[in-house]
CSV table of C-alpha atoms in Angstrom, one decimal:
chain,number,residue,atom,x,y,z
A,1097,MET,CA,-27.1,1.7,7.7
A,1098,SER,CA,-27.8,2.8,11.3
A,1099,CYS,CA,-27.0,0.6,14.2
A,1100,SER,CA,-28.0,0.9,17.9
A,1101,LEU,CA,-24.9,-0.9,19.2
A,1102,ASN,CA,-22.1,1.0,20.9
A,1103,LEU,CA,-19.5,0.2,18.3
A,1104,ASP,CA,-16.7,1.0,20.8
A,1105,GLU,CA,-17.8,-1.7,23.2
A,1106,PHE,CA,-19.5,-4.6,21.3
A,1107,PRO,CA,-18.3,-6.9,18.6
A,1108,HIS,CA,-19.7,-6.4,15.1
A,1109,THR,CA,-18.9,-7.2,11.5
A,1110,ARG,CA,-18.2,-4.6,8.8
A,1111,TYR,CA,-18.5,-5.2,5.0
A,1112,ASN,CA,-15.7,-4.5,2.6
A,1113,PRO,CA,-17.4,-3.8,-0.8
A,1114,LEU,CA,-14.0,-3.8,-2.6
A,1115,LYS,CA,-13.3,-7.4,-1.6
A,1116,ASP,CA,-16.9,-8.6,-1.0
A,1117,GLU,CA,-15.9,-9.9,2.5
A,1118,TRP,CA,-16.6,-9.1,6.1
A,1119,VAL,CA,-14.2,-8.1,8.9
A,1120,LEU,CA,-14.9,-8.9,12.5
A,1121,VAL,CA,-14.4,-5.9,14.9
A,1122,SER,CA,-13.8,-6.7,18.6
A,1123,PRO,CA,-13.1,-3.4,20.3
A,1124,HIS,CA,-13.4,-4.8,23.8
A,1125,ARG,CA,-10.3,-6.8,23.2
A,1126,THR,CA,-8.0,-3.7,23.4
A,1127,LYS,CA,-8.4,-4.0,27.2
A,1128,ARG,CA,-6.8,-7.5,27.4
A,1129,PRO,CA,-3.3,-7.8,28.9
A,1130,TRP,CA,-0.5,-8.7,26.5
A,1131,LYS,CA,2.0,-11.4,27.3
A,1132,GLY,CA,2.8,-12.5,23.8
A,1133,GLN,CA,5.7,-11.8,21.4
A,1134,VAL,CA,7.3,-8.4,21.7
A,1135,GLU,CA,9.3,-7.1,18.8
A,1136,GLU,CA,12.7,-5.4,19.3
A,1137,SER,CA,12.1,-1.6,19.1
A,1138,LYS,CA,14.9,0.5,17.8
A,1139,ASN,CA,15.1,3.9,16.3
A,1140,PRO,CA,17.0,4.3,13.0
A,1141,ASN,CA,20.7,5.0,13.4
A,1142,ARG,CA,22.0,4.1,10.0
A,1143,ALA,CA,25.0,5.4,8.2
A,1144,ARG,CA,24.4,7.7,5.2
A,1145,PHE,CA,26.6,5.5,3.1
A,1146,ASP,CA,27.4,1.8,3.6
A,1147,PRO,CA,30.0,0.3,1.2
A,1148,SER,CA,28.6,-3.1,1.9
A,1149,ASN,CA,25.0,-2.2,1.1
A,1150,PRO,CA,24.1,-3.3,-2.5
A,1151,LEU,CA,21.5,-0.4,-2.9
A,1152,CYS,CA,24.0,2.4,-2.2
A,1153,PRO,CA,25.6,4.4,-5.1
A,1154,ASN,CA,28.9,3.0,-6.5
A,1155,VAL,CA,28.5,-0.3,-4.7
A,1156,THR,CA,28.8,-3.6,-6.6
A,1157,ARG,CA,25.7,-5.8,-6.2
A,1158,PRO,CA,25.9,-9.7,-5.8
A,1159,ASN,CA,25.4,-10.2,-9.6
A,1160,GLY,CA,28.7,-8.2,-10.3
A,1161,GLN,CA,27.0,-5.1,-11.6
A,1162,THR,CA,28.0,-1.7,-10.0
A,1163,ASN,CA,25.4,0.9,-9.2
A,1164,PRO,CA,26.0,4.3,-10.7
A,1165,ASP,CA,26.7,7.4,-8.6
A,1166,TYR,CA,23.0,8.2,-8.6
A,1167,LYS,CA,21.8,11.5,-7.1
A,1168,GLU,CA,18.0,11.0,-7.1
A,1169,THR,CA,16.1,7.9,-7.8
A,1170,TYR,CA,17.7,4.8,-9.3
A,1171,VAL,CA,15.9,1.8,-10.9
A,1172,PHE,CA,17.4,-1.6,-11.8
A,1173,ASP,CA,16.2,-5.1,-12.6
A,1174,ASN,CA,15.8,-7.2,-9.4
A,1175,ASP,CA,18.7,-9.5,-9.1
A,1176,PHE,CA,16.5,-12.2,-7.6
A,1177,PRO,CA,13.1,-11.7,-9.4
A,1178,ALA,CA,9.9,-13.6,-8.6
A,1179,LEU,CA,8.9,-13.2,-12.2
A,1180,PHE,CA,10.9,-13.1,-15.5
A,1181,GLU,CA,10.4,-13.7,-19.2
A,1182,TYR,CA,10.9,-17.1,-20.7
A,1183,GLU,CA,9.7,-19.3,-23.6
A,1184,ALA,CA,6.8,-21.5,-22.5
A,1185,SER,CA,6.2,-24.7,-24.4
A,1186,ALA,CA,2.7,-25.1,-25.9
A,1187,GLU,CA,0.4,-27.9,-24.7
A,1188,ASP,CA,-0.4,-30.0,-27.7
A,1189,SER,CA,-2.0,-33.1,-26.1
A,1190,GLU,CA,-5.8,-33.2,-25.4
A,1191,SER,CA,-6.8,-33.9,-21.9
A,1192,THR,CA,-8.4,-37.2,-21.0
A,1193,ASP,CA,-9.2,-36.2,-17.4
A,1194,PRO,CA,-11.5,-33.2,-17.2
A,1195,ILE,CA,-11.8,-33.5,-13.4
A,1196,SER,CA,-8.1,-33.4,-13.0
A,1197,ASP,CA,-8.0,-30.4,-15.3
A,1198,ASP,CA,-10.3,-28.6,-12.8
A,1199,LEU,CA,-8.2,-29.7,-9.8
A,1200,PHE,CA,-4.7,-29.1,-11.0
A,1201,LYS,CA,-4.7,-25.9,-13.1
A,1202,LEU,CA,-1.5,-24.3,-14.1
A,1203,LYS,CA,-0.5,-21.3,-16.3
A,1204,PRO,CA,2.9,-19.8,-17.2
A,1205,ALA,CA,3.6,-16.8,-15.1
A,1206,LYS,CA,5.8,-14.2,-16.8
A,1207,GLY,CA,6.8,-10.7,-15.9
A,1208,SER,CA,9.4,-8.2,-14.8
A,1209,CYS,CA,10.6,-7.2,-11.3
A,1210,LYS,CA,12.4,-4.0,-10.6
A,1211,VAL,CA,13.9,-2.3,-7.6
A,1212,MET,CA,13.7,1.5,-7.2
A,1213,CYS,CA,15.9,3.4,-4.8
A,1214,PHE,CA,14.2,6.5,-3.5
A,1215,HIS,CA,17.4,8.4,-2.7
A,1216,PRO,CA,21.2,7.8,-2.5
A,1217,TYR,CA,21.2,8.3,1.3
A,1218,SER,CA,20.6,5.2,3.4
A,1219,ASP,CA,19.6,7.2,6.5
A,1220,LEU,CA,16.5,8.8,4.9
A,1221,THR,CA,12.9,7.5,4.8
A,1222,LEU,CA,10.0,9.1,2.9
A,1223,PRO,CA,8.8,11.1,6.0
A,1224,THR,CA,12.3,12.6,6.4
A,1225,MET,CA,12.7,13.4,2.7
A,1226,LYS,CA,12.1,16.8,1.1
A,1227,ILE,CA,8.8,17.2,-0.8
A,1228,ALA,CA,10.8,17.7,-4.1
A,1229,ASP,CA,12.5,14.3,-3.6
A,1230,ILE,CA,9.1,12.6,-2.9
A,1231,VAL,CA,7.8,14.2,-6.1
A,1232,ASN,CA,10.8,12.6,-7.9
A,1233,VAL,CA,9.7,9.2,-6.5
A,1234,ILE,CA,6.1,9.6,-7.6
A,1235,LYS,CA,7.1,10.7,-11.1
A,1236,LYS,CA,9.5,7.7,-11.4
A,1237,TRP,CA,6.6,5.4,-10.4
A,1238,ILE,CA,4.5,6.9,-13.2
A,1239,GLU,CA,7.4,6.5,-15.6
A,1240,MET,CA,7.9,2.9,-14.7
A,1241,TYR,CA,4.1,2.3,-15.0
A,1242,GLN,CA,4.2,3.8,-18.5
A,1243,GLU,CA,7.1,1.6,-19.5
A,1244,LEU,CA,5.6,-1.6,-18.2
A,1245,SER,CA,1.9,-1.2,-18.7
A,1246,PRO,CA,1.7,-1.7,-22.5
A,1247,LYS,CA,3.2,-5.2,-22.2
A,1248,TYR,CA,1.9,-6.5,-18.9
A,1249,ASN,CA,-1.7,-6.9,-17.6
A,1250,TRP,CA,-0.8,-5.8,-14.1
A,1251,VAL,CA,1.8,-3.4,-12.6
A,1252,GLN,CA,2.2,-3.5,-8.8
A,1253,ILE,CA,4.0,-0.7,-7.2
A,1254,PHE,CA,4.7,-1.5,-3.5
A,1255,GLU,CA,7.0,-0.7,-0.6
A,1256,ASN,CA,7.8,-2.9,2.4
A,1257,LYS,CA,9.3,-0.8,5.2
A,1258,GLY,CA,10.9,-2.2,8.3
A,1259,GLU,CA,12.4,-5.6,9.2
A,1260,ILE,CA,9.0,-6.6,10.8
A,1261,MET,CA,7.6,-6.4,7.2
A,1262,GLY,CA,10.3,-8.6,5.8
A,1263,CYS,CA,12.3,-5.7,4.3
A,1264,SER,CA,15.7,-7.2,3.7
A,1265,ASN,CA,17.5,-3.8,3.2
A,1266,PRO,CA,17.1,-0.6,5.2
A,1267,HIS,CA,18.0,1.7,2.3
A,1268,PRO,CA,14.9,3.6,1.2
A,1269,HIS,CA,13.5,1.7,-1.8
A,1270,CYS,CA,10.4,0.0,-3.2
A,1271,GLN,CA,9.7,-2.6,-5.8
A,1272,VAL,CA,7.6,-2.8,-9.0
A,1273,TRP,CA,6.4,-6.2,-10.2
A,1274,ALA,CA,4.7,-6.5,-13.6
A,1275,SER,CA,2.9,-9.7,-14.6
A,1276,ASN,CA,1.1,-11.2,-17.6
A,1277,PHE,CA,-1.8,-12.1,-15.2
A,1278,ILE,CA,-4.2,-10.3,-13.0
A,1279,PRO,CA,-3.5,-11.1,-9.3
A,1280,ASN,CA,-6.2,-12.3,-7.0
A,1281,GLU,CA,-6.7,-9.0,-5.0
A,1282,ILE,CA,-7.0,-7.0,-8.2
A,1283,HIS,CA,-9.4,-9.5,-9.8
A,1284,ARG,CA,-11.7,-9.2,-6.9
A,1285,GLU,CA,-11.6,-5.4,-6.7
A,1286,ASP,CA,-12.2,-5.2,-10.5
A,1287,GLU,CA,-15.2,-7.5,-10.3
A,1288,ASN,CA,-16.7,-5.7,-7.3
A,1289,GLN,CA,-16.2,-2.2,-8.6
A,1290,LEU,CA,-17.7,-3.2,-12.0
A,1291,LYS,CA,-20.7,-4.8,-10.3
A,1292,PHE,CA,-21.3,-1.6,-8.2
A,1293,TYR,CA,-20.9,0.6,-11.3
A,1294,LYS,CA,-23.4,-1.5,-13.3
A,1295,LYS,CA,-25.9,-1.5,-10.5
A,1296,HIS,CA,-25.7,2.2,-9.5
A,1297,GLY,CA,-24.1,3.9,-12.5
A,1298,LYS,CA,-21.5,5.4,-10.2
A,1299,VAL,CA,-17.9,4.8,-9.2
A,1300,MET,CA,-17.8,2.9,-5.9
A,1301,LEU,CA,-14.8,4.7,-4.3
A,1302,ILE,CA,-16.0,8.1,-5.3
A,1303,GLU,CA,-19.3,7.5,-3.7
A,1304,TYR,CA,-17.6,6.1,-0.6
A,1305,LEU,CA,-15.3,9.1,-0.5
A,1306,ASN,CA,-18.2,11.6,-0.8
A,1307,ARG,CA,-19.9,10.0,2.2
A,1308,GLU,CA,-16.7,9.9,4.3
A,1309,ILE,CA,-16.2,13.6,3.6
A,1310,LYS,CA,-19.7,14.3,5.0
A,1311,LEU,CA,-19.2,12.1,8.1
A,1312,LYS,CA,-15.7,13.2,8.9
A,1313,GLU,CA,-15.3,10.3,11.3
A,1314,ARG,CA,-12.4,8.4,9.7
A,1315,ILE,CA,-10.5,11.2,7.8
A,1316,VAL,CA,-6.9,11.6,9.0
A,1317,VAL,CA,-5.7,14.4,6.8
A,1318,GLU,CA,-6.6,16.0,3.4
A,1319,ASN,CA,-5.5,18.7,1.0
A,1320,GLU,CA,-7.0,20.2,-2.2
A,1321,THR,CA,-6.8,17.0,-4.3
A,1322,TRP,CA,-6.2,14.0,-1.9
A,1323,ILE,CA,-7.7,12.5,1.2
A,1324,VAL,CA,-6.2,10.0,3.7
A,1325,LEU,CA,-8.7,8.0,5.8
A,1326,VAL,CA,-8.9,4.8,7.8
A,1327,PRO,CA,-11.3,2.7,5.8
A,1328,TYR,CA,-14.6,1.7,7.4
A,1329,TRP,CA,-13.6,-1.9,6.7
A,1330,ALA,CA,-9.9,-1.6,7.7
A,1331,VAL,CA,-8.3,-4.8,8.9
A,1332,TRP,CA,-4.8,-3.7,10.1
A,1333,PRO,CA,-4.9,-1.5,13.3
A,1334,TYR,CA,-3.8,1.8,11.7
A,1335,GLU,CA,-4.5,0.9,8.0
A,1336,THR,CA,-5.1,3.9,5.8
A,1337,MET,CA,-6.3,4.6,2.3
A,1338,LEU,CA,-5.1,7.5,0.1
A,1339,VAL,CA,-7.7,8.5,-2.5
A,1340,PRO,CA,-7.7,11.4,-5.0
A,1341,LYS,CA,-10.8,13.5,-4.8
A,1342,ARG,CA,-11.1,13.5,-8.6
A,1343,HIS,CA,-12.1,10.3,-10.5
A,1344,VAL,CA,-8.7,8.9,-11.7
A,1345,SER,CA,-8.5,5.3,-13.0
A,1346,ARG,CA,-4.7,5.0,-13.4
A,1347,ILE,CA,-1.6,6.5,-11.9
A,1348,ASP,CA,-0.4,8.1,-15.2
A,1349,GLN,CA,-3.6,10.2,-15.3
A,1350,LEU,CA,-2.6,12.3,-12.3
A,1351,SER,CA,-2.1,16.0,-13.0
A,1352,GLU,CA,1.0,17.9,-11.9
A,1353,LEU,CA,-1.0,19.4,-9.0
A,1354,GLU,CA,-2.2,16.0,-7.9
A,1355,ILE,CA,1.4,14.7,-8.0
A,1356,GLN,CA,2.6,17.6,-5.9
A,1357,ASP,CA,-0.3,17.2,-3.4
A,1358,LEU,CA,0.3,13.4,-3.2
A,1359,ALA,CA,3.9,14.0,-2.2
A,1360,LYS,CA,2.7,16.5,0.5
A,1361,ILE,CA,0.0,14.3,1.9
A,1362,MET,CA,2.2,11.2,1.9
A,1363,LYS,CA,4.8,13.1,4.0
A,1364,LYS,CA,2.2,14.3,6.4
A,1365,LEU,CA,0.7,10.8,6.9
A,1366,LEU,CA,4.1,9.2,7.3
A,1367,ILE,CA,5.2,11.8,9.9
A,1368,LYS,CA,2.0,11.0,11.8
A,1369,TYR,CA,2.8,7.3,11.6
A,1370,ASP,CA,6.4,7.8,12.9
A,1371,ASN,CA,5.1,10.0,15.7
A,1372,LEU,CA,2.4,7.5,16.8
A,1373,PHE,CA,4.8,5.1,18.6
A,1374,LYS,CA,8.0,7.2,18.3
A,1375,CYS,CA,9.6,4.8,15.8
A,1376,SER,CA,10.4,4.4,12.2
A,1377,PHE,CA,6.9,3.1,11.5
A,1378,PRO,CA,6.8,-0.2,9.5
A,1379,TYR,CA,4.2,-0.9,6.8
A,1380,THR,CA,3.5,-2.4,3.4
A,1381,MET,CA,2.0,0.1,1.0
A,1382,GLY,CA,1.0,-0.1,-2.6
A,1383,PHE,CA,-1.2,1.4,-5.4
A,1384,HIS,CA,-4.2,-0.2,-7.0
A,1385,PHE,CA,-5.7,1.1,-10.3
A,1386,GLY,CA,-7.2,-0.2,-13.5
A,1387,PRO,CA,-5.5,-3.3,-15.1
A,1388,SER,CA,-3.1,-2.6,-18.0
A,1389,GLY,CA,-1.7,-4.6,-21.0
A,1390,LYS,CA,-4.6,-6.0,-23.1
A,1391,TYR,CA,-7.1,-4.1,-20.8
A,1392,LEU,CA,-5.7,-0.6,-21.6
A,1393,ASN,CA,-8.2,-0.1,-24.4
A,1394,GLU,CA,-11.1,-1.5,-22.5
A,1395,PRO,CA,-13.5,0.7,-20.5
A,1396,GLN,CA,-12.2,1.3,-16.9
A,1397,GLU,CA,-14.7,3.9,-15.7
A,1398,HIS,CA,-15.5,1.8,-12.6
A,1399,TRP,CA,-11.9,1.9,-11.3
A,1400,GLN,CA,-10.7,4.6,-8.9
A,1401,LEU,CA,-7.0,4.8,-8.1
A,1402,PHE,CA,-6.0,4.5,-4.5
A,1403,ALA,CA,-3.0,3.6,-2.3
A,1404,SER,CA,-3.2,1.5,0.8
A,1405,TYR,CA,-0.9,1.6,3.9
A,1406,LEU,CA,-1.0,-1.6,5.9
A,1407,PRO,CA,1.0,-1.3,9.1
A,1408,PRO,CA,1.3,-4.2,11.6
A,1409,LEU,CA,1.9,-2.3,14.9
A,1410,LEU,CA,-1.0,-2.4,17.4
A,1411,ARG,CA,-0.2,-1.2,20.9
A,1412,SER,CA,3.3,0.1,20.7
A,1413,SER,CA,6.5,0.1,18.6
A,1414,SER,CA,7.1,-3.5,19.9
A,1415,VAL,CA,3.7,-5.1,19.8
A,1416,LYS,CA,2.2,-6.0,16.4
A,1417,LYS,CA,-1.0,-7.5,15.1
A,1418,PHE,CA,-0.8,-11.2,14.1
A,1419,MET,CA,-2.9,-12.5,11.3
A,1420,VAL,CA,-3.2,-16.1,12.6
A,1421,GLY,CA,-5.8,-18.5,13.8
A,1422,TYR,CA,-9.3,-17.1,13.2
A,1423,GLU,CA,-7.9,-14.6,10.6
A,1424,MET,CA,-6.3,-17.4,8.6
A,1425,LEU,CA,-9.0,-19.9,9.0
A,1426,ALA,CA,-12.2,-17.9,9.0
A,1427,GLN,CA,-12.2,-14.1,8.3
A,1428,PRO,CA,-10.2,-10.9,9.1
A,1429,GLN,CA,-10.5,-9.6,12.6
A,1430,ARG,CA,-9.4,-6.4,14.3
A,1431,ASP,CA,-9.6,-4.9,17.8
A,1432,LEU,CA,-9.2,-1.2,17.4
A,1433,THR,CA,-12.2,0.5,15.6
A,1434,ALA,CA,-11.5,2.4,12.4
A,1435,GLU,CA,-12.9,5.6,14.1
A,1436,LYS,CA,-10.6,5.4,17.1
A,1437,ALA,CA,-7.5,4.7,14.9
A,1438,ALA,CA,-8.4,7.7,12.7
A,1439,ARG,CA,-8.9,9.9,15.8
A,1440,GLU,CA,-5.5,8.9,17.2
A,1441,LEU,CA,-3.7,9.6,13.9
A,1442,ARG,CA,-5.6,12.8,13.3
A,1443,GLU,CA,-4.5,14.3,16.6
A,1444,LEU,CA,-0.7,13.7,15.9
A,1445,SER,CA,1.5,16.4,14.4
A,1446,ASP,CA,2.0,16.0,10.6
A,1447,THR,CA,4.8,18.6,10.4
A,1448,GLN,CA,7.1,18.1,13.3
A,1449,HIS,CA,8.8,14.7,13.3
A,1450,TYR,CA,9.6,13.2,16.6
A,1451,LEU,CA,13.3,13.0,15.7
A,1452,ILE,CA,13.8,16.0,13.5
A,1453,HIS,CA,12.0,18.9,12.0
A,1454,SER,CA,11.7,16.9,8.8
A,1455,ASP,CA,9.9,19.7,6.9
A,1456,THR,CA,13.1,21.9,7.1
A,1457,SER,CA,15.7,19.1,7.0
A,1458,ASP,CA,18.7,20.0,4.8
A,1459,TYR,CA,19.9,16.3,4.9
């Protein structure tokens, strides 16, 4: 849809078809002076091994279990899980208050929470790891998905990086939570992708990707099988989306070439992120794909696998975007346009890390 507004100067709203919601874009606000909270900015200077860190090899965790002397990835059950298995008592009594039933709904939430260490060295992050080690991470993600997906309706792979994102341990790691229910975000994306598929007979994100390839306004980096772009409807300042060029509904459907290319493009993107503000760039990232469990045998043609990176930094390594006020009470809002964010990221090196030549690092 064409628009005569100068989108770099005037406020406007953009529609997110995945979530069926609008985001307010206020590009003129990037000119305002900042006198708010400033985060402490510090470059990583971590020891390779910390005997007090419960994620390191050969260290005893708070529950008394000792980690093995692992050399690549290592997965264990979260010692403090948000979800676990238990026996739920059946509700035998019939309700006498249907209004109360609508107001106070409750269901048992069961699942499994796992922690996955990317590497035994605490001083590494994904952008400073070798491609082969990132491939090991991706293959372990797929293995964990295949282990959990038959039993659970949703498997969420995610990484929180940096203290600013609530990461409680600097050792390179992620989490995988599997649940017997479909979370809110996934439910919305499932409904909206299915609606689009029924209306147009096409996969929403494949159609979106094809148009982004033609426009070339928001693409950050691409290779033979993957594209990284700043979504048209992005909320976070330097939010990106990783999408395979081929129609793929679930992570275990990726080919060997797609796995290798995903490792390469993740490294390129994350080097760019670190180079942006010359810091170990914080973010939350995660994959979305078709539901699992009882939905594995149902048609999922409307789904397209993608990963999202949601970083909070806005102006520098010490100034972040706050989701407060209007964002919490009305709708999402951003200052920087998606096009400007993509342009800034695109112009950064994706091979030479600001601290080291990460592509040739020997650890």
